[in-house]
Amino acid sequence: MRTDVEYSPVGEGLGMSEFWLYVWMRRVAVIAAHVVALGFTILMSLLSRPGTSLFSWHPVCMSVAFCLCMTEGILLFSTEGSPFCFKSRKGKVRLHWFLQALVVLGGATGLGFMVASKRVSERPHLATWHSLLGVGTLVATALQAACGLCLLFPKLLGVTSHARLRLYHATCGLVAYLLATVTVVLAMFTDWFQATVKGLLWYAFLLLPLFPALVVMNQITNAYLPKKKITT
């Protein structure tokens, strides 16, 4: 008897014990990514001392938007270790959109504070790789939001290939997230951050944003890997 079974190649070739160890490790990694994203955002907010200057709000808004909301907006679709695993797919999509709307709002607010701070201090705009890549990240995020609108209202916008658009949205979303991660890492090389954090603690901050990025990349690539068919 022939039966076609679709499966993802993730975990292929593992025995039962190895498989459950793999699942357990992925669950721990997702939980750790939640903790790191929240902890990093809190630490950046404390280091920024919001309210002391116009610039102090820039790291707060950007870390809340991209390090916390964007990370949680992706990880909520994870089946391992997500606090939103009890929600339906429709509920997760709505929560995803709410979090991504906060990303756009927080990013725009953080950009506004930076522009205002530059004008007050009369310093040039777009003078560092951090600022240049930051603008690119904001543009990519805005395009992702537009793509998400097509997925949210496919009939209204005349979208026919829903599955293909979802794949494009996930792939481009991963690119936008990695751009955000690189932008955050480049922030560690700015004069403000290097004057605030020094020594071994600086290296710890440098590595922290990379862990959630690895978990997010693993989740998206596993979810959208080309599926094979086997015949038995």
PDB file of C-alpha atoms in Angstrom, residues 10-231:
ATOM      1  CA  VAL A  10      14.434  18.458  10.839  1.00  0.00           C
ATOM      2  CA  GLY A  11      15.406  15.686  13.237  1.00  0.00           C
ATOM      3  CA  GLU A  12      15.709  13.134  10.425  1.00  0.00           C
ATOM      4  CA  GLY A  13      17.838  10.120  11.304  1.00  0.00           C
ATOM      5  CA  LEU A  14      17.521  10.516  15.063  1.00  0.00           C
ATOM      6  CA  GLY A  15      16.588   7.691  17.423  1.00  0.00           C
ATOM      7  CA  MET A  16      13.755   8.116  19.908  1.00  0.00           C
ATOM      8  CA  SER A  17      15.975   9.197  22.796  1.00  0.00           C
ATOM      9  CA  GLU A  18      17.985  11.540  20.596  1.00  0.00           C
ATOM     10  CA  PHE A  19      14.760  12.977  19.176  1.00  0.00           C
ATOM     11  CA  TRP A  20      13.325  13.823  22.609  1.00  0.00           C
ATOM     12  CA  LEU A  21      16.666  15.315  23.653  1.00  0.00           C
ATOM     13  CA  TYR A  22      16.556  17.447  20.521  1.00  0.00           C
ATOM     14  CA  VAL A  23      13.004  18.580  21.322  1.00  0.00           C
ATOM     15  CA  TRP A  24      13.938  19.358  24.917  1.00  0.00           C
ATOM     16  CA  MET A  25      16.982  21.390  23.827  1.00  0.00           C
ATOM     17  CA  ARG A  26      14.861  23.399  21.383  1.00  0.00           C
ATOM     18  CA  ARG A  27      12.322  24.108  24.127  1.00  0.00           C
ATOM     19  CA  VAL A  28      15.041  25.300  26.501  1.00  0.00           C
ATOM     20  CA  ALA A  29      16.520  27.469  23.739  1.00  0.00           C
ATOM     21  CA  VAL A  30      13.159  29.155  23.042  1.00  0.00           C
ATOM     22  CA  ILE A  31      12.548  29.846  26.738  1.00  0.00           C
ATOM     23  CA  ALA A  32      16.086  31.229  27.055  1.00  0.00           C
ATOM     24  CA  ALA A  33      15.480  33.470  24.032  1.00  0.00           C
ATOM     25  CA  HIS A  34      12.398  34.960  25.751  1.00  0.00           C
ATOM     26  CA  VAL A  35      14.441  35.618  28.893  1.00  0.00           C
ATOM     27  CA  VAL A  36      17.389  37.119  27.001  1.00  0.00           C
ATOM     28  CA  ALA A  37      15.147  39.398  24.912  1.00  0.00           C
ATOM     29  CA  LEU A  38      13.357  40.714  28.001  1.00  0.00           C
ATOM     30  CA  GLY A  39      16.533  40.977  30.089  1.00  0.00           C
ATOM     31  CA  PHE A  40      18.479  42.768  27.370  1.00  0.00           C
ATOM     32  CA  THR A  41      15.662  45.286  26.888  1.00  0.00           C
ATOM     33  CA  ILE A  42      15.494  46.001  30.622  1.00  0.00           C
ATOM     34  CA  LEU A  43      19.271  46.411  30.866  1.00  0.00           C
ATOM     35  CA  MET A  44      19.380  48.777  27.893  1.00  0.00           C
ATOM     36  CA  SER A  45      16.554  50.834  29.384  1.00  0.00           C
ATOM     37  CA  LEU A  46      18.393  51.114  32.712  1.00  0.00           C
ATOM     38  CA  LEU A  47      21.664  52.076  31.023  1.00  0.00           C
ATOM     39  CA  SER A  48      19.912  54.734  28.947  1.00  0.00           C
ATOM     40  CA  ARG A  49      18.442  56.501  32.004  1.00  0.00           C
ATOM     41  CA  PRO A  50      15.341  57.663  30.088  1.00  0.00           C
ATOM     42  CA  GLY A  51      14.383  61.259  30.659  1.00  0.00           C
ATOM     43  CA  THR A  52      17.898  62.561  31.218  1.00  0.00           C
ATOM     44  CA  SER A  53      18.146  63.729  27.580  1.00  0.00           C
ATOM     45  CA  LEU A  54      16.416  63.449  24.235  1.00  0.00           C
ATOM     46  CA  PHE A  55      18.890  60.791  23.165  1.00  0.00           C
ATOM     47  CA  SER A  56      18.196  58.675  26.255  1.00  0.00           C
ATOM     48  CA  TRP A  57      14.818  57.706  24.802  1.00  0.00           C
ATOM     49  CA  HIS A  58      16.331  56.403  21.575  1.00  0.00           C
ATOM     50  CA  PRO A  59      17.881  53.196  22.995  1.00  0.00           C
ATOM     51  CA  VAL A  60      14.760  52.588  25.090  1.00  0.00           C
ATOM     52  CA  CYS A  61      12.351  52.833  22.159  1.00  0.00           C
ATOM     53  CA  MET A  62      14.550  50.818  19.816  1.00  0.00           C
ATOM     54  CA  SER A  63      15.310  48.027  22.289  1.00  0.00           C
ATOM     55  CA  VAL A  64      11.638  47.684  23.254  1.00  0.00           C
ATOM     56  CA  ALA A  65      10.624  47.671  19.585  1.00  0.00           C
ATOM     57  CA  PHE A  66      13.228  45.437  17.972  1.00  0.00           C
ATOM     58  CA  CYS A  67      14.766  43.421  20.801  1.00  0.00           C
ATOM     59  CA  LEU A  68      11.532  42.658  22.630  1.00  0.00           C
ATOM     60  CA  CYS A  69       8.423  43.162  20.500  1.00  0.00           C
ATOM     61  CA  MET A  70       9.872  41.901  17.226  1.00  0.00           C
ATOM     62  CA  THR A  71      11.402  38.863  18.931  1.00  0.00           C
ATOM     63  CA  GLU A  72       8.195  38.007  20.770  1.00  0.00           C
ATOM     64  CA  GLY A  73       6.150  38.618  17.637  1.00  0.00           C
ATOM     65  CA  ILE A  74       8.075  35.810  15.919  1.00  0.00           C
ATOM     66  CA  LEU A  75       8.592  33.432  18.829  1.00  0.00           C
ATOM     67  CA  LEU A  76       4.884  33.336  19.661  1.00  0.00           C
ATOM     68  CA  PHE A  77       4.479  31.004  16.654  1.00  0.00           C
ATOM     69  CA  SER A  78       6.953  28.556  18.178  1.00  0.00           C
ATOM     70  CA  THR A  79       5.516  25.269  19.403  1.00  0.00           C
ATOM     71  CA  GLU A  80       8.258  24.908  22.020  1.00  0.00           C
ATOM     72  CA  GLY A  81       8.342  27.033  25.130  1.00  0.00           C
ATOM     73  CA  SER A  82       6.105  29.864  23.950  1.00  0.00           C
ATOM     74  CA  PRO A  83       3.856  31.431  26.623  1.00  0.00           C
ATOM     75  CA  PHE A  84       1.248  31.865  23.861  1.00  0.00           C
ATOM     76  CA  CYS A  85       1.102  28.170  22.886  1.00  0.00           C
ATOM     77  CA  PHE A  86      -2.453  27.923  24.272  1.00  0.00           C
ATOM     78  CA  LYS A  87      -3.767  30.476  21.774  1.00  0.00           C
ATOM     79  CA  SER A  88      -5.327  29.527  18.450  1.00  0.00           C
ATOM     80  CA  ARG A  89      -3.590  30.280  15.161  1.00  0.00           C
ATOM     81  CA  LYS A  90      -5.973  33.183  14.590  1.00  0.00           C
ATOM     82  CA  GLY A  91      -5.228  34.560  18.060  1.00  0.00           C
ATOM     83  CA  LYS A  92      -1.489  34.293  17.448  1.00  0.00           C
ATOM     84  CA  VAL A  93      -1.805  36.154  14.150  1.00  0.00           C
ATOM     85  CA  ARG A  94      -3.684  38.982  15.869  1.00  0.00           C
ATOM     86  CA  LEU A  95      -1.096  39.158  18.651  1.00  0.00           C
ATOM     87  CA  HIS A  96       1.669  39.049  16.043  1.00  0.00           C
ATOM     88  CA  TRP A  97       0.146  42.036  14.296  1.00  0.00           C
ATOM     89  CA  PHE A  98      -0.228  43.943  17.560  1.00  0.00           C
ATOM     90  CA  LEU A  99       3.434  43.360  18.444  1.00  0.00           C
ATOM     91  CA  GLN A 100       4.633  44.259  14.954  1.00  0.00           C
ATOM     92  CA  ALA A 101       2.563  47.447  15.080  1.00  0.00           C
ATOM     93  CA  LEU A 102       4.422  48.279  18.301  1.00  0.00           C
ATOM     94  CA  VAL A 103       7.684  47.626  16.441  1.00  0.00           C
ATOM     95  CA  VAL A 104       6.780  50.181  13.777  1.00  0.00           C
ATOM     96  CA  LEU A 105       5.534  52.673  16.365  1.00  0.00           C
ATOM     97  CA  GLY A 106       8.567  52.217  18.634  1.00  0.00           C
ATOM     98  CA  GLY A 107      10.976  52.414  15.714  1.00  0.00           C
ATOM     99  CA  ALA A 108       9.412  55.634  14.427  1.00  0.00           C
ATOM    100  CA  THR A 109       9.429  57.150  17.931  1.00  0.00           C
ATOM    101  CA  GLY A 110      13.056  56.175  18.506  1.00  0.00           C
ATOM    102  CA  LEU A 111      14.000  57.676  15.159  1.00  0.00           C
ATOM    103  CA  GLY A 112      12.204  60.887  16.067  1.00  0.00           C
ATOM    104  CA  PHE A 113      14.111  61.202  19.346  1.00  0.00           C
ATOM    105  CA  MET A 114      17.403  60.600  17.553  1.00  0.00           C
ATOM    106  CA  VAL A 115      16.686  63.232  14.898  1.00  0.00           C
ATOM    107  CA  ALA A 116      15.682  65.738  17.577  1.00  0.00           C
ATOM    108  CA  SER A 117      18.822  64.963  19.598  1.00  0.00           C
ATOM    109  CA  LYS A 118      21.045  65.421  16.538  1.00  0.00           C
ATOM    110  CA  ARG A 119      19.448  68.767  15.766  1.00  0.00           C
ATOM    111  CA  VAL A 120      19.893  70.028  19.324  1.00  0.00           C
ATOM    112  CA  SER A 121      23.534  68.944  19.469  1.00  0.00           C
ATOM    113  CA  GLU A 122      24.114  70.018  15.832  1.00  0.00           C
ATOM    114  CA  ARG A 123      25.764  66.717  14.991  1.00  0.00           C
ATOM    115  CA  PRO A 124      25.577  65.207  11.480  1.00  0.00           C
ATOM    116  CA  HIS A 125      22.966  62.610  10.599  1.00  0.00           C
ATOM    117  CA  LEU A 126      23.769  59.172   9.157  1.00  0.00           C
ATOM    118  CA  ALA A 127      27.430  59.435  10.071  1.00  0.00           C
ATOM    119  CA  THR A 128      27.937  55.857  11.321  1.00  0.00           C
ATOM    120  CA  TRP A 129      27.277  52.325  10.098  1.00  0.00           C
ATOM    121  CA  HIS A 130      24.851  51.937  12.992  1.00  0.00           C
ATOM    122  CA  SER A 131      22.696  54.803  11.767  1.00  0.00           C
ATOM    123  CA  LEU A 132      22.855  53.762   8.098  1.00  0.00           C
ATOM    124  CA  LEU A 133      21.900  50.176   8.819  1.00  0.00           C
ATOM    125  CA  GLY A 134      19.278  51.399  11.271  1.00  0.00           C
ATOM    126  CA  VAL A 135      17.526  53.323   8.506  1.00  0.00           C
ATOM    127  CA  GLY A 136      17.697  50.227   6.307  1.00  0.00           C
ATOM    128  CA  THR A 137      16.135  48.182   9.102  1.00  0.00           C
ATOM    129  CA  LEU A 138      13.286  50.659   9.477  1.00  0.00           C
ATOM    130  CA  VAL A 139      12.621  50.559   5.731  1.00  0.00           C
ATOM    131  CA  ALA A 140      12.649  46.738   5.735  1.00  0.00           C
ATOM    132  CA  THR A 141      10.280  46.712   8.718  1.00  0.00           C
ATOM    133  CA  ALA A 142       7.861  49.067   6.970  1.00  0.00           C
ATOM    134  CA  LEU A 143       7.895  46.873   3.852  1.00  0.00           C
ATOM    135  CA  GLN A 144       7.238  43.834   6.018  1.00  0.00           C
ATOM    136  CA  ALA A 145       4.257  45.567   7.575  1.00  0.00           C
ATOM    137  CA  ALA A 146       2.900  46.267   4.092  1.00  0.00           C
ATOM    138  CA  CYS A 147       3.393  42.618   3.135  1.00  0.00           C
ATOM    139  CA  GLY A 148       1.623  41.595   6.326  1.00  0.00           C
ATOM    140  CA  LEU A 149      -1.349  43.758   5.352  1.00  0.00           C
ATOM    141  CA  CYS A 150      -1.641  41.749   2.149  1.00  0.00           C
ATOM    142  CA  LEU A 151      -1.774  38.568   4.238  1.00  0.00           C
ATOM    143  CA  LEU A 152      -4.263  40.054   6.670  1.00  0.00           C
ATOM    144  CA  PHE A 153      -6.640  41.297   3.945  1.00  0.00           C
ATOM    145  CA  PRO A 154      -5.921  39.071   0.923  1.00  0.00           C
ATOM    146  CA  LYS A 155      -9.342  39.429  -0.729  1.00  0.00           C
ATOM    147  CA  LEU A 156      -9.485  43.176  -0.241  1.00  0.00           C
ATOM    148  CA  LEU A 157      -6.055  43.655  -1.840  1.00  0.00           C
ATOM    149  CA  GLY A 158      -6.544  41.041  -4.553  1.00  0.00           C
ATOM    150  CA  VAL A 159      -3.921  38.570  -3.320  1.00  0.00           C
ATOM    151  CA  THR A 160      -4.264  35.143  -4.974  1.00  0.00           C
ATOM    152  CA  SER A 161      -1.175  33.150  -3.959  1.00  0.00           C
ATOM    153  CA  HIS A 162      -1.594  33.251  -0.185  1.00  0.00           C
ATOM    154  CA  ALA A 163       0.857  30.421   0.582  1.00  0.00           C
ATOM    155  CA  ARG A 164       3.616  31.898  -1.583  1.00  0.00           C
ATOM    156  CA  LEU A 165       3.141  35.349  -0.047  1.00  0.00           C
ATOM    157  CA  ARG A 166       3.340  33.818   3.436  1.00  0.00           C
ATOM    158  CA  LEU A 167       6.675  32.243   2.490  1.00  0.00           C
ATOM    159  CA  TYR A 168       7.966  35.563   1.175  1.00  0.00           C
ATOM    160  CA  HIS A 169       6.746  37.323   4.308  1.00  0.00           C
ATOM    161  CA  ALA A 170       8.538  34.853   6.589  1.00  0.00           C
ATOM    162  CA  THR A 171      11.752  34.973   4.558  1.00  0.00           C
ATOM    163  CA  CYS A 172      11.864  38.749   4.327  1.00  0.00           C
ATOM    164  CA  GLY A 173      10.887  38.950   7.993  1.00  0.00           C
ATOM    165  CA  LEU A 174      13.956  36.909   8.870  1.00  0.00           C
ATOM    166  CA  VAL A 175      16.106  39.296   6.819  1.00  0.00           C
ATOM    167  CA  ALA A 176      14.569  42.289   8.622  1.00  0.00           C
ATOM    168  CA  TYR A 177      15.155  40.641  12.005  1.00  0.00           C
ATOM    169  CA  LEU A 178      18.794  39.885  11.178  1.00  0.00           C
ATOM    170  CA  LEU A 179      19.239  43.484   9.997  1.00  0.00           C
ATOM    171  CA  ALA A 180      17.849  44.652  13.334  1.00  0.00           C
ATOM    172  CA  THR A 181      20.223  42.325  15.188  1.00  0.00           C
ATOM    173  CA  VAL A 182      23.264  43.621  13.304  1.00  0.00           C
ATOM    174  CA  THR A 183      22.110  47.200  13.955  1.00  0.00           C
ATOM    175  CA  VAL A 184      21.857  46.463  17.681  1.00  0.00           C
ATOM    176  CA  VAL A 185      25.329  44.885  17.655  1.00  0.00           C
ATOM    177  CA  LEU A 186      26.740  47.947  15.866  1.00  0.00           C
ATOM    178  CA  ALA A 187      25.197  50.107  18.609  1.00  0.00           C
ATOM    179  CA  MET A 188      27.720  48.523  20.992  1.00  0.00           C
ATOM    180  CA  PHE A 189      30.488  50.268  19.037  1.00  0.00           C
ATOM    181  CA  THR A 190      29.033  53.761  19.375  1.00  0.00           C
ATOM    182  CA  ASP A 191      30.738  56.345  21.578  1.00  0.00           C
ATOM    183  CA  TRP A 192      27.769  56.438  23.970  1.00  0.00           C
ATOM    184  CA  PHE A 193      27.701  52.713  24.628  1.00  0.00           C
ATOM    185  CA  GLN A 194      31.471  52.286  24.902  1.00  0.00           C
ATOM    186  CA  ALA A 195      31.577  55.131  27.415  1.00  0.00           C
ATOM    187  CA  THR A 196      28.750  53.515  29.408  1.00  0.00           C
ATOM    188  CA  VAL A 197      29.737  49.835  29.354  1.00  0.00           C
ATOM    189  CA  LYS A 198      33.346  48.668  29.538  1.00  0.00           C
ATOM    190  CA  GLY A 199      35.423  45.550  30.131  1.00  0.00           C
ATOM    191  CA  LEU A 200      33.999  42.037  30.085  1.00  0.00           C
ATOM    192  CA  LEU A 201      30.476  43.366  30.475  1.00  0.00           C
ATOM    193  CA  TRP A 202      30.776  44.957  27.025  1.00  0.00           C
ATOM    194  CA  TYR A 203      31.514  41.567  25.453  1.00  0.00           C
ATOM    195  CA  ALA A 204      28.527  40.067  27.264  1.00  0.00           C
ATOM    196  CA  PHE A 205      26.252  42.738  25.817  1.00  0.00           C
ATOM    197  CA  LEU A 206      27.765  42.132  22.394  1.00  0.00           C
ATOM    198  CA  LEU A 207      26.790  38.451  22.497  1.00  0.00           C
ATOM    199  CA  LEU A 208      23.329  38.766  24.055  1.00  0.00           C
ATOM    200  CA  PRO A 209      21.385  39.868  20.921  1.00  0.00           C
ATOM    201  CA  LEU A 210      22.889  37.016  18.905  1.00  0.00           C
ATOM    202  CA  PHE A 211      21.211  34.232  20.884  1.00  0.00           C
ATOM    203  CA  PRO A 212      17.574  35.187  20.164  1.00  0.00           C
ATOM    204  CA  ALA A 213      18.585  35.749  16.538  1.00  0.00           C
ATOM    205  CA  LEU A 214      19.851  32.164  16.272  1.00  0.00           C
ATOM    206  CA  VAL A 215      16.636  30.823  17.811  1.00  0.00           C
ATOM    207  CA  VAL A 216      14.466  32.924  15.488  1.00  0.00           C
ATOM    208  CA  MET A 217      16.500  31.877  12.449  1.00  0.00           C
ATOM    209  CA  ASN A 218      16.183  28.220  13.452  1.00  0.00           C
ATOM    210  CA  GLN A 219      12.416  28.548  13.948  1.00  0.00           C
ATOM    211  CA  ILE A 220      11.765  30.199  10.589  1.00  0.00           C
ATOM    212  CA  THR A 221      14.037  27.970   8.535  1.00  0.00           C
ATOM    213  CA  ASN A 222      12.587  24.832  10.140  1.00  0.00           C
ATOM    214  CA  ALA A 223       9.026  25.994   9.554  1.00  0.00           C
ATOM    215  CA  TYR A 224       9.611  26.828   5.891  1.00  0.00           C
ATOM    216  CA  LEU A 225      12.105  24.163   4.835  1.00  0.00           C
ATOM    217  CA  PRO A 226      11.100  22.472   1.588  1.00  0.00           C
ATOM    218  CA  LYS A 227       9.140  19.370   2.494  1.00  0.00           C
ATOM    219  CA  LYS A 228       9.937  15.972   1.018  1.00  0.00           C
ATOM    220  CA  LYS A 229       7.632  13.115   0.181  1.00  0.00           C
ATOM    221  CA  ILE A 230       8.386   9.512   0.952  1.00  0.00           C
ATOM    222  CA  THR A 231       6.522   6.513  -0.351  1.00  0.00           C
TER     223      THR A 231
END
